[in-house]
Coordinates of C-alpha atoms and ligand atoms in Angstrom, one line a residue:
Chain A
M1 CA 0.0 0.0 0.0
S2 CA 3.0 2.3 0.0
E3 CA 3.7 2.8 -3.6
T4 CA 2.0 5.7 -5.4
V5 CA 0.4 5.0 -8.7
I6 CA -0.9 8.5 -9.6
N7 CA 0.8 11.6 -8.3
F8 CA -0.1 15.2 -8.8
T9 CA 2.3 17.9 -7.7
N10 CA 1.3 21.5 -7.6
F11 CA -1.0 21.0 -10.6
Y12 CA -3.0 23.8 -12.0
F13 CA -5.2 23.7 -15.1
K14 CA -7.6 25.7 -17.1
Y15 CA -9.4 24.7 -20.3
L16 CA -9.0 26.8 -23.4
N17 CA -11.9 29.0 -22.5
S18 CA -12.5 28.6 -18.8
Q19 CA -11.4 29.9 -15.5
L20 CA -8.9 27.9 -13.5
V21 CA -10.6 24.5 -13.1
L22 CA -7.9 22.8 -11.0
K23 CA -5.9 24.7 -8.4
N24 CA -2.8 23.6 -6.5
V25 CA -3.7 19.9 -6.7
N26 CA -1.3 17.8 -4.6
L27 CA -2.6 14.3 -4.6
A28 CA -1.2 10.8 -4.4
I29 CA -3.3 7.7 -5.1
P30 CA -1.6 4.8 -3.3
Q31 CA -1.4 1.4 -5.0
G32 CA -4.1 -0.9 -4.1
A33 CA -6.4 1.8 -2.8
F34 CA -10.1 2.0 -3.5
T35 CA -10.6 5.7 -3.6
V36 CA -14.0 7.4 -3.7
M37 CA -14.0 11.0 -5.0
A38 CA -16.8 13.3 -4.2
G39 CA -17.6 17.0 -4.2
P40 CA -20.2 19.6 -5.5
S41 CA -21.2 19.8 -9.1
G42 CA -18.7 21.6 -11.2
A43 CA -15.9 21.2 -8.7
G44 CA -13.6 19.6 -11.2
K45 CA -14.0 15.9 -10.5
T46 CA -14.3 14.9 -14.1
T47 CA -11.4 17.1 -15.0
L48 CA -9.3 15.5 -12.3
C49 CA -10.2 12.0 -13.7
K50 CA -9.2 13.0 -17.2
A51 CA -5.9 14.4 -15.8
M52 CA -5.1 10.9 -14.4
L53 CA -4.5 9.8 -18.0
G54 CA -3.0 13.0 -19.3
I55 CA -6.1 13.7 -21.3
V56 CA -6.1 17.0 -19.4
P57 CA -4.0 18.9 -20.4
F58 CA -2.5 17.0 -23.4
Y59 CA -5.6 16.0 -25.4
Y60 CA -7.8 19.0 -24.7
G61 CA -5.1 21.7 -24.7
G62 CA -5.5 24.5 -22.3
S63 CA -2.9 25.7 -19.9
Y64 CA -1.4 24.0 -16.9
S65 CA 1.5 24.0 -14.5
G66 CA 2.8 21.4 -12.2
D67 CA 3.3 17.7 -12.8
I68 CA 1.4 14.5 -13.2
E69 CA 3.1 11.1 -12.7
I70 CA 1.4 7.9 -13.6
L71 CA 3.0 4.7 -12.3
G72 CA 6.2 6.5 -11.8
E73 CA 6.4 8.2 -15.2
N74 CA 5.7 11.8 -16.1
V75 CA 2.7 11.9 -18.5
K76 CA 4.3 14.6 -20.5
G77 CA 5.0 13.5 -24.1
K78 CA 3.1 10.2 -23.6
R79 CA 0.3 9.2 -26.0
V80 CA -3.1 9.0 -24.3
S81 CA -3.8 5.6 -25.9
D82 CA -0.6 4.2 -24.4
L83 CA -1.4 5.6 -21.0
A84 CA -4.9 4.1 -21.3
M85 CA -3.3 0.6 -21.4
R86 CA -2.2 1.1 -17.8
V87 CA -5.0 3.4 -16.5
G88 CA -8.4 2.4 -17.6
L89 CA -11.0 5.2 -17.8
M90 CA -14.8 5.0 -17.9
L91 CA -16.6 8.3 -18.3
D92 CA -20.2 8.8 -17.2
D93 CA -21.8 8.8 -20.7
Y94 CA -21.0 5.1 -21.3
E95 CA -23.2 4.9 -24.4
S96 CA -21.1 7.3 -26.3
Q97 CA -17.9 5.4 -25.4
L98 CA -19.0 2.2 -27.1
V99 CA -17.6 2.4 -30.6
S100 CA -18.5 -1.0 -32.1
L101 CA -21.6 -2.9 -33.3
T102 CA -21.2 -6.2 -31.4
A103 CA -20.0 -7.0 -27.8
G104 CA -17.0 -9.0 -29.0
E105 CA -15.8 -6.3 -31.3
E106 CA -16.1 -3.7 -28.6
V107 CA -13.9 -5.6 -26.2
A108 CA -11.4 -6.6 -29.0
F109 CA -11.1 -3.1 -30.3
S110 CA -8.4 -1.8 -28.0
L111 CA -6.5 -5.0 -28.2
L112 CA -6.4 -5.1 -32.0
N113 CA -5.4 -1.5 -32.1
H114 CA -2.4 -2.3 -29.9
G115 CA -1.4 -5.2 -32.0
F116 CA -2.3 -8.2 -29.9
K117 CA -2.5 -11.5 -31.8
P118 CA -6.0 -12.6 -32.9
Q119 CA -5.7 -15.7 -30.7
E120 CA -4.9 -13.7 -27.6
V121 CA -7.6 -11.1 -28.5
A122 CA -10.2 -13.9 -28.5
E123 CA -9.0 -15.3 -25.2
R124 CA -8.9 -12.0 -23.4
T125 CA -12.3 -11.0 -24.9
K126 CA -13.8 -14.2 -23.6
K127 CA -12.3 -13.7 -20.1
A128 CA -13.3 -10.0 -19.8
L129 CA -16.9 -10.7 -20.8
T130 CA -17.0 -13.5 -18.3
D131 CA -15.5 -11.3 -15.6
V132 CA -18.3 -8.7 -16.0
G133 CA -21.1 -11.3 -16.1
L134 CA -21.7 -11.4 -19.8
P135 CA -20.2 -14.8 -20.7
G136 CA -20.5 -15.9 -24.3
R137 CA -22.1 -12.7 -25.5
E138 CA -19.4 -12.0 -28.1
N139 CA -21.8 -12.0 -31.0
Y140 CA -24.6 -10.0 -29.4
Q141 CA -25.5 -6.7 -31.2
L142 CA -25.2 -3.7 -28.9
D143 CA -28.9 -3.1 -29.1
E144 CA -29.6 -6.6 -27.8
L145 CA -28.0 -5.6 -24.5
S146 CA -29.7 -3.6 -21.7
G147 CA -28.3 -0.3 -20.5
G148 CA -26.7 -2.0 -17.5
Q149 CA -25.2 -4.7 -19.7
R150 CA -23.8 -2.1 -22.1
Q151 CA -22.1 -0.4 -19.2
R152 CA -20.6 -3.7 -18.0
L153 CA -19.5 -4.3 -21.6
L154 CA -17.6 -1.0 -21.5
L155 CA -16.0 -2.1 -18.3
A156 CA -15.0 -5.4 -20.0
S157 CA -13.4 -3.5 -22.8
V158 CA -11.4 -1.4 -20.3
L159 CA -10.4 -4.5 -18.3
A160 CA -9.4 -6.5 -21.4
V161 CA -6.2 -4.5 -21.8
H162 CA -5.3 -5.4 -18.1
P163 CA -4.8 -1.9 -16.7
E164 CA -3.3 -1.5 -13.3
V165 CA -5.6 1.4 -12.3
L166 CA -9.3 1.9 -13.0
V167 CA -10.8 5.3 -13.0
L168 CA -14.6 5.6 -13.2
D169 CA -16.5 8.8 -13.4
E170 CA -20.0 8.5 -11.9
P171 CA -20.6 5.1 -13.3
V172 CA -24.1 4.7 -11.8
S173 CA -25.5 8.1 -12.4
A174 CA -28.1 6.7 -14.9
M175 CA -28.9 3.6 -12.8
D176 CA -31.6 2.6 -10.4
P177 CA -30.4 1.8 -6.8
D178 CA -30.3 -2.0 -7.4
G179 CA -28.3 -1.6 -10.5
A180 CA -25.9 0.7 -8.7
K181 CA -25.4 -1.7 -5.9
S182 CA -24.7 -4.7 -8.2
L183 CA -22.3 -2.7 -10.4
Y184 CA -20.3 -1.6 -7.4
A185 CA -20.3 -5.2 -6.0
L186 CA -18.9 -6.4 -9.4
L187 CA -16.3 -3.6 -9.4
Y188 CA -15.2 -4.6 -5.9
K189 CA -14.9 -8.2 -6.9
I190 CA -12.7 -7.3 -9.8
Y191 CA -10.7 -5.0 -7.6
K192 CA -10.0 -7.8 -5.2
E193 CA -9.4 -10.5 -7.8
Y194 CA -6.8 -8.5 -9.8
N195 CA -5.3 -6.4 -7.0
M196 CA -6.1 -3.2 -8.9
T197 CA -6.2 0.4 -7.8
V198 CA -9.6 2.0 -8.2
V199 CA -10.8 5.6 -8.3
V200 CA -14.5 6.2 -8.4
V201 CA -16.3 9.5 -8.6
E202 CA -19.6 9.0 -6.8
H203 CA -21.6 11.8 -5.2
D204 CA -23.5 9.3 -3.1
I205 CA -20.8 7.8 -1.0
N206 CA -23.4 5.6 0.7
N207 CA -23.0 3.3 -2.4
L208 CA -19.4 2.8 -1.6
L209 CA -19.5 2.6 2.1
P210 CA -18.5 -1.1 2.3
Y211 CA -15.6 -0.7 -0.2
A212 CA -13.8 2.6 0.1
T213 CA -10.3 2.6 1.6
H214 CA -9.5 6.2 0.7
M215 CA -11.4 9.4 -0.1
V216 CA -10.9 12.6 -1.9
I217 CA -13.2 15.6 -1.7
V218 CA -12.9 18.1 -4.4
D219 CA -14.3 21.6 -3.9
N220 CA -14.0 24.5 -6.3
G221 CA -11.0 23.0 -8.1
Q222 CA -9.1 22.3 -4.9
I223 CA -8.5 19.1 -2.9
A224 CA -10.5 19.8 0.3
A225 CA -9.8 16.5 1.9
K226 CA -7.8 13.4 1.1
G227 CA -6.3 10.3 2.6
P228 CA -7.5 7.1 4.3
V229 CA -11.3 7.3 4.2
M230 CA -12.0 8.0 7.8
D231 CA -9.3 10.6 8.2
A232 CA -10.6 12.4 5.1
A233 CA -14.2 12.0 6.3
K234 CA -13.2 13.7 9.6
V235 CA -11.7 16.7 7.8
T236 CA -14.8 16.9 5.6
Y237 CA -17.0 16.8 8.6
D238 CA -15.1 19.7 10.2
N239 CA -16.0 21.8 7.3
P240 CA -19.7 22.8 7.7
V241 CA -20.2 23.5 4.0
L242 CA -18.7 20.1 2.8
R243 CA -20.3 18.0 5.6
E244 CA -23.3 17.4 3.3
N245 CA -21.1 15.2 1.0
L246 CA -20.6 12.6 3.7
P247 CA -23.0 9.6 4.1
R248 CA -25.7 10.2 6.8
L249 CA -24.3 7.4 8.9
W250 CA -20.9 9.0 9.2
Q251 CA -22.4 12.4 9.9
I252 CA -24.2 10.8 12.8
K253 CA -21.0 9.1 13.9
F254 CA -18.9 12.3 14.0
N255 CA -21.8 14.1 15.6
L256 CA -22.0 11.5 18.4
E257 CA -18.2 11.5 18.8
Q258 CA -18.2 15.2 19.2
R259 CA -21.2 15.4 21.6
F260 CA -20.1 12.6 23.9
G261 CA -16.3 12.8 23.5
I262 CA -16.0 9.2 22.5
K263 CA -14.4 7.3 19.7
L264 CA -16.7 5.1 17.5
G265 CA -15.8 2.4 14.9
D266 CA -15.5 2.9 11.2
W267 CA -19.0 2.0 10.4
R268 CA -19.4 0.4 7.0
S269 CA -23.1 -0.5 7.4
E270 CA -26.1 0.4 9.5
E271 CA -26.0 -3.0 11.2
E272 CA -22.4 -2.3 12.3
A273 CA -23.5 1.1 13.7
Q274 CA -26.5 -0.4 15.4
E275 CA -24.5 -3.0 17.1
E276 CA -21.9 -0.6 18.4
L277 CA -24.4 1.9 19.5
Q278 CA -26.5 -0.7 21.4
E279 CA -23.4 -1.8 23.1
K280 CA -22.1 1.6 24.1
F281 CA -25.3 3.4 24.8
Q282 CA -27.3 0.5 26.4
G283 CA -29.9 2.1 28.6
R284 CA -28.6 5.7 28.0
I285 CA -30.7 6.4 24.9
S286 CA -34.4 5.8 25.1
K287 CA -35.9 4.4 21.9
Chain B
M1 CA -19.3 -21.5 -48.1
R2 CA -19.7 -17.8 -48.7
I3 CA -17.9 -15.2 -50.8
T4 CA -16.0 -12.5 -49.0
A5 CA -17.1 -8.9 -48.6
F6 CA -14.5 -7.9 -51.2
T7 CA -16.0 -10.1 -53.9
Q8 CA -19.5 -9.0 -53.0
L9 CA -18.4 -5.3 -53.4
I10 CA -16.9 -6.1 -56.8
L11 CA -20.1 -7.9 -57.7
V12 CA -22.2 -4.9 -56.8
L13 CA -20.0 -2.7 -58.9
A14 CA -20.2 -5.2 -61.7
V15 CA -24.0 -5.2 -61.5
T16 CA -24.1 -1.4 -61.9
A17 CA -22.1 -1.8 -65.0
W18 CA -24.1 -4.8 -66.3
V19 CA -27.4 -2.9 -66.3
F20 CA -25.9 -0.8 -69.1
L21 CA -23.8 -3.5 -70.8
L22 CA -26.1 -6.5 -70.9
P23 CA -29.3 -6.8 -73.0
I24 CA -32.6 -6.0 -71.3
P25 CA -33.8 -9.6 -70.9
A26 CA -30.6 -10.4 -69.1
V27 CA -31.1 -7.3 -66.8
A28 CA -34.6 -8.5 -66.0
T29 CA -33.2 -12.0 -65.2
L30 CA -30.7 -10.3 -63.0
L31 CA -33.5 -8.6 -61.1
A32 CA -35.3 -11.8 -60.6
L33 CA -32.1 -13.4 -59.3
E34 CA -31.4 -10.5 -56.9
L35 CA -34.9 -10.6 -55.5
V36 CA -34.8 -14.4 -54.9
L37 CA -31.4 -14.0 -53.2
L38 CA -32.6 -11.1 -51.1
L39 CA -35.7 -13.0 -49.9
Y40 CA -33.6 -16.1 -49.4
I41 CA -31.2 -14.3 -47.0
K42 CA -33.7 -12.2 -45.2
H43 CA -37.5 -11.9 -45.4
D44 CA -38.4 -9.8 -42.4
R45 CA -40.7 -6.8 -42.5
M46 CA -37.8 -4.4 -43.0
T47 CA -36.8 -6.1 -46.3
M48 CA -40.4 -6.1 -47.5
A49 CA -40.7 -2.5 -46.7
A50 CA -37.5 -1.7 -48.5
I51 CA -38.7 -3.5 -51.6
G52 CA -42.1 -1.8 -51.4
A53 CA -40.6 1.6 -51.0
L54 CA -38.2 1.0 -53.9
T55 CA -41.0 -0.1 -56.1
V56 CA -43.0 3.0 -55.4
F57 CA -40.0 5.2 -56.0
T58 CA -39.2 3.4 -59.3
G59 CA -42.8 3.9 -60.4
M60 CA -42.6 7.6 -59.7
M61 CA -39.3 7.8 -61.6
I62 CA -40.9 6.1 -64.6
V63 CA -43.9 8.4 -64.5
L64 CA -41.7 11.4 -64.2
Q65 CA -39.6 10.4 -67.2
L66 CA -42.8 9.9 -69.2
L67 CA -44.0 13.4 -68.2
F68 CA -40.7 14.9 -69.4
G69 CA -41.3 13.3 -72.8
S70 CA -39.2 10.1 -72.8
S71 CA -40.6 7.2 -74.7
L72 CA -42.3 4.4 -72.8
Y73 CA -39.4 2.0 -73.6
I74 CA -36.8 4.3 -72.3
S75 CA -38.7 5.1 -69.2
L76 CA -39.3 1.5 -68.4
T77 CA -35.8 0.3 -69.0
G78 CA -34.5 3.3 -67.0
G79 CA -36.7 2.3 -64.1
L80 CA -35.6 -1.3 -64.4
R81 CA -31.9 -0.4 -64.4
M82 CA -32.3 1.7 -61.2
F83 CA -34.2 -1.0 -59.5
V84 CA -31.5 -3.6 -60.3
M85 CA -28.7 -1.4 -59.1
T86 CA -30.5 -0.5 -55.8
T87 CA -31.5 -4.1 -55.2
A88 CA -27.8 -5.1 -55.6
F89 CA -27.0 -2.8 -52.6
L90 CA -29.9 -4.3 -50.6
D91 CA -28.5 -7.7 -51.3
L92 CA -25.0 -6.6 -50.2
L93 CA -26.4 -5.1 -46.9
A94 CA -28.4 -8.2 -46.2
A95 CA -25.6 -10.6 -47.0
T96 CA -22.7 -9.0 -45.2
K97 CA -22.0 -7.3 -41.9
I98 CA -21.2 -3.6 -42.4
Q99 CA -18.1 -4.3 -40.4
D100 CA -16.8 -6.7 -43.0
I101 CA -17.7 -4.2 -45.7
A102 CA -15.7 -1.5 -43.9
Q103 CA -12.8 -3.9 -43.5
A104 CA -12.8 -4.8 -47.1
L105 CA -12.9 -1.2 -48.1
V106 CA -9.8 -0.5 -46.1
E107 CA -7.9 -3.7 -46.9
K108 CA -8.6 -4.0 -50.6
F109 CA -9.7 -0.5 -51.7
H110 CA -7.4 1.4 -49.5
M111 CA -10.1 3.6 -48.1
P112 CA -8.8 5.8 -45.2
C113 CA -9.7 4.0 -42.0
E114 CA -11.5 7.1 -40.6
Y115 CA -14.1 7.0 -43.5
A116 CA -14.6 3.2 -43.2
F117 CA -15.1 3.5 -39.5
M118 CA -17.7 6.2 -40.0
L119 CA -19.9 3.6 -41.8
T120 CA -20.0 1.5 -38.6
T121 CA -20.3 4.4 -36.2
A122 CA -23.2 5.8 -38.2
L123 CA -25.0 2.6 -37.9
R124 CA -24.3 2.6 -34.2
F125 CA -25.2 6.2 -33.4
V126 CA -28.1 7.0 -35.8
P127 CA -30.6 4.9 -33.8
D128 CA -29.3 6.6 -30.6
F129 CA -29.8 10.0 -32.2
L130 CA -33.3 9.2 -33.3
A131 CA -34.2 8.0 -29.8
D132 CA -32.7 11.2 -28.5
S133 CA -34.7 13.5 -30.7
A134 CA -37.9 11.6 -29.8
N135 CA -37.1 12.1 -26.1
T136 CA -36.2 15.7 -26.5
L137 CA -39.4 16.4 -28.5
D138 CA -41.4 14.7 -25.7
A139 CA -39.6 16.8 -23.0
Q140 CA -40.2 20.0 -24.9
S141 CA -43.9 19.3 -25.5
C142 CA -44.2 18.8 -21.8
R143 CA -42.8 22.3 -21.4
G144 CA -45.3 23.6 -23.9
Y145 CA -43.7 23.2 -27.3
S146 CA -46.3 23.0 -30.0
N147 CA -46.0 23.1 -33.8
R148 CA -49.0 25.5 -34.3
G149 CA -49.1 29.1 -35.3
N150 CA -47.5 30.9 -38.3
V151 CA -44.3 29.7 -39.9
L152 CA -42.1 32.0 -37.9
K153 CA -43.6 31.0 -34.6
R154 CA -43.2 27.3 -35.5
L155 CA -39.7 27.8 -36.6
Y156 CA -38.9 29.6 -33.3
A157 CA -40.6 26.8 -31.3
Y158 CA -38.7 24.2 -33.3
L159 CA -35.4 25.8 -32.3
A160 CA -36.2 25.0 -28.7
V161 CA -36.2 21.3 -29.7
V162 CA -33.1 21.5 -31.9
K163 CA -30.8 23.4 -29.6
P164 CA -30.6 20.8 -26.8
L165 CA -30.4 18.1 -29.4
V166 CA -27.4 19.7 -31.1
M167 CA -25.7 20.3 -27.7
R168 CA -26.1 16.7 -26.8
A169 CA -24.9 15.5 -30.1
I170 CA -21.8 17.6 -29.8
A171 CA -21.1 16.4 -26.3
K172 CA -21.6 12.8 -27.4
S173 CA -19.3 13.1 -30.4
D174 CA -16.7 14.7 -28.1
T175 CA -17.0 11.7 -25.8
L176 CA -16.9 9.3 -28.8
A177 CA -13.7 11.0 -30.2
L178 CA -12.1 10.8 -26.8
S179 CA -13.1 7.1 -26.4
M180 CA -11.6 6.3 -29.8
E181 CA -8.4 8.0 -28.9
L182 CA -8.2 6.1 -25.6
K183 CA -8.8 2.8 -27.4
G184 CA -6.0 3.6 -29.8
F185 CA -8.0 3.9 -33.0
G186 CA -5.9 4.4 -36.1
A187 CA -4.3 2.7 -39.0
N188 CA -3.7 -0.4 -36.9
T189 CA -7.4 -0.9 -36.3
Y190 CA -8.0 -2.7 -39.6
K191 CA -4.5 -3.8 -40.2
N192 CA -4.6 -6.1 -37.1
M193 CA -8.0 -7.7 -37.9
Q194 CA -8.1 -11.2 -39.2
P195 CA -7.5 -10.6 -42.9
Q196 CA -10.2 -11.6 -45.4
T197 CA -8.6 -14.1 -47.7
L198 CA -10.2 -15.0 -51.0
K199 CA -11.3 -18.7 -51.3
S200 CA -11.9 -20.7 -54.5
L201 CA -15.5 -19.6 -54.6
D202 CA -14.4 -16.0 -54.7
Y203 CA -12.2 -16.7 -57.7
I204 CA -15.0 -18.5 -59.5
V205 CA -17.3 -15.5 -59.0
L206 CA -14.6 -13.0 -60.0
L207 CA -14.0 -15.0 -63.2
L208 CA -17.7 -15.0 -63.9
I209 CA -17.7 -11.2 -63.4
I210 CA -15.0 -10.8 -65.9
V211 CA -16.7 -13.0 -68.5
L212 CA -20.0 -11.2 -68.1
S213 CA -18.5 -7.8 -68.0
S214 CA -16.8 -8.3 -71.3
F215 CA -20.0 -9.4 -72.9
P216 CA -20.2 -6.5 -75.4
F217 CA -16.6 -7.4 -76.5
W218 CA -17.1 -11.0 -77.2
Q219 CA -20.6 -10.3 -78.7
K220 CA -19.0 -8.0 -81.2
F221 CA -15.9 -9.9 -82.2
I222 CA -16.4 -13.5 -81.4
M223 CA -20.1 -14.3 -81.8
K224 CA -19.9 -13.1 -85.4
Ligands
ATP1 N1 -14.3 21.1 -22.2 C1 -14.4 22.1 -21.3 N2 -14.2 23.4 -21.7 C2 -14.3 24.4 -20.9 N3 -14.7 24.3 -19.6 C3 -15.0 23.1 -19.1 C4 -14.8 21.9 -20.0 N4 -15.2 20.9 -19.2 C5 -15.5 21.3 -18.0 N5 -15.4 22.7 -17.9 C6 -15.6 23.5 -16.7 O1 -14.7 23.0 -15.7 C7 -15.3 23.0 -14.5 C8 -15.2 21.7 -13.8 O2 -15.9 20.7 -14.6 P1 -16.0 19.2 -14.3 O3 -16.8 18.6 -15.3 O4 -14.6 18.7 -14.0 O5 -16.8 19.2 -12.9 P2 -17.4 17.9 -12.1 O6 -16.9 18.0 -10.7 O7 -17.1 16.7 -12.8 O8 -18.9 18.3 -12.1 P3 -20.2 17.3 -12.1 O9 -20.4 16.8 -10.7 O10 -21.3 18.2 -12.6 O11 -19.9 16.2 -13.1 C9 -16.7 23.5 -14.7 O12 -16.8 24.8 -14.3 C10 -17.0 23.3 -16.2 O13 -17.8 24.3 -16.6
MG2 MG1 -18.4 15.3 -13.8

C-alpha cells in the first residue's frame, strides 16, 4: 500500500476558454487503494479523472502548470492511448464510449489497435466478458443488451487490456439503486481479484460505504480532503459546507463522537452502527 | 461456403455496369435473381418495406420520365436499371455485416480508416440519435412546445427542440472521439484484424464477373 500509482504535484489547469478549473492539486493515489472521489457539481472531479490519463492537459489543450506522474512516469509526451493501457477510464456517458456494433468487437477493439495476436484477443475478450457477467455474448449486437449490460460491456473493454488502475466517473448516475449496488459489488470483486487500484467519482458515498479505503473531496478545483477514508471524512465533517457530502451514517458518527467525546468504529453498514451503539449506549438512549 | 465482402463489393460494382452492358432480358433476369437472393437471405418486415418503397420510388421515376417526354421503352428500362442497381445494394447489406464491408474497403480498396469507421459508427449512433430526438421532443412538448401558429412562430418553437439536441450531439461526439483516442483507434485498427482471404468460390465468382462484363466485347468480335 506504500507505492504511489498516480501523483499530482502543484497541478493547476484551465481549459482553453474557462477559468482555473484545478488549483494547486497535490494528490497521491496509493497502489491498491479503492478511492472514492466526491464534491459539489462543477468542482472539477471529471477534469481530475481526465488528468489521471494526461487527457487533461494534453488531449484538450488549455494551460497547466505542475506535474502528473502515472506509475512513476511523467505523463508529458506520452500518448493518451498508451497511458490508457495502464490506467483504464470510464466516463459517465457510457453509451457514447461504445464504438462497435457487437459486444465481442467492442472488447477486442483496443487489443487489436495495440497489435495483440488474434488468438490472444479472442482469449482476453472471452475472459473479460465472463468477468463482468456477460459470458458468451461475443456475437450480441449492442442493441440486444440492456443499459446496465452495455455499461458492463464498456467495463469489460477497459479490463481486457489489463490496466493496473481503473478510473470511473459517476458510473451509476443513470442507474436505479439496485443496478448501482450490483455494479459496485462487481467492481469490488474485480478490484480484489486482480489487485487493482480503483478511483470512483460518486456523489452518493453511501453506495461505496462497504468498499472505500481512501477518499478525496474536491471543492472548487481544490482538494478539500484526502487520505484514508475516515481521516478524510473527519476533515470533511469539520468543514460545515462540505459536511453534506458525507454519508448520513458518518455524519451521525462524528456528531456523536463530538457530543459525547467518545471514539466510535469505522461504520461500513447500518448493522455495524446499530451493534456498536447498542453496546455503548445501552440504557442511556431511550428508543 | 460464402464469398468474402471484397468479392461482394466487386459484384455490386459489376451489376451497376451490367445494367448498361447487358441486353434488357438479361437485366430483367438479374433482377429476378437478386430478389430471390434477397428474400432467401432475409424476409423480415424491413426487407419487404424496402422492396415496397423501392417499387413505389421506381414507379414515380418512370412516370416522371414519361412526363418529361421520354418514350415508354426508355422510361421502363431506366426504371428497371435503377431497380436492379439498388437491389444489388440491398443484397449486399443483407448478406454482409457492415463491419466486413468496412474492413474490405480499407484492406482492398485502401479507403482511409476514418471513413470506413464512419460507416459502422453511423449505424451505431443513428438509432441513438433518433431516440434522443424523440425524447427531446417529448420533453419539450411537456414544457409547452407545439407546432402550431404561423411559420415564424413554428420555426422559433422548433429551435427549442433542436438546440438541446445539437448540444447533446456535440457532447456525445466529443466523448466518442475521446473514447476512440483512448482505445487507440488508427491505421492499426483494420491492419490487425483477421485478414479476409479469398477462397476458391471467390475466384470463380470473380472469373464469372470478368466474363459477363466483357459481354459487349465477345458479342462484337467472337459471336460473329
Ligand atoms: N471542455 C471544457 N471546456 C471548458 N470548460 C470546461 C470543460 N469541461 C469542463 N469545464 C468546466 O470546468 C469546471 C469543472 O468541470 P468538471 O466537469 O470537471 O466538474 P465535475 O466536478 O465533474 O462536475 P459534475 O459533478 O457536474 O460532473 C466546470 O466549471 C466546467 O464548466
Ligand atoms: Mg463530472
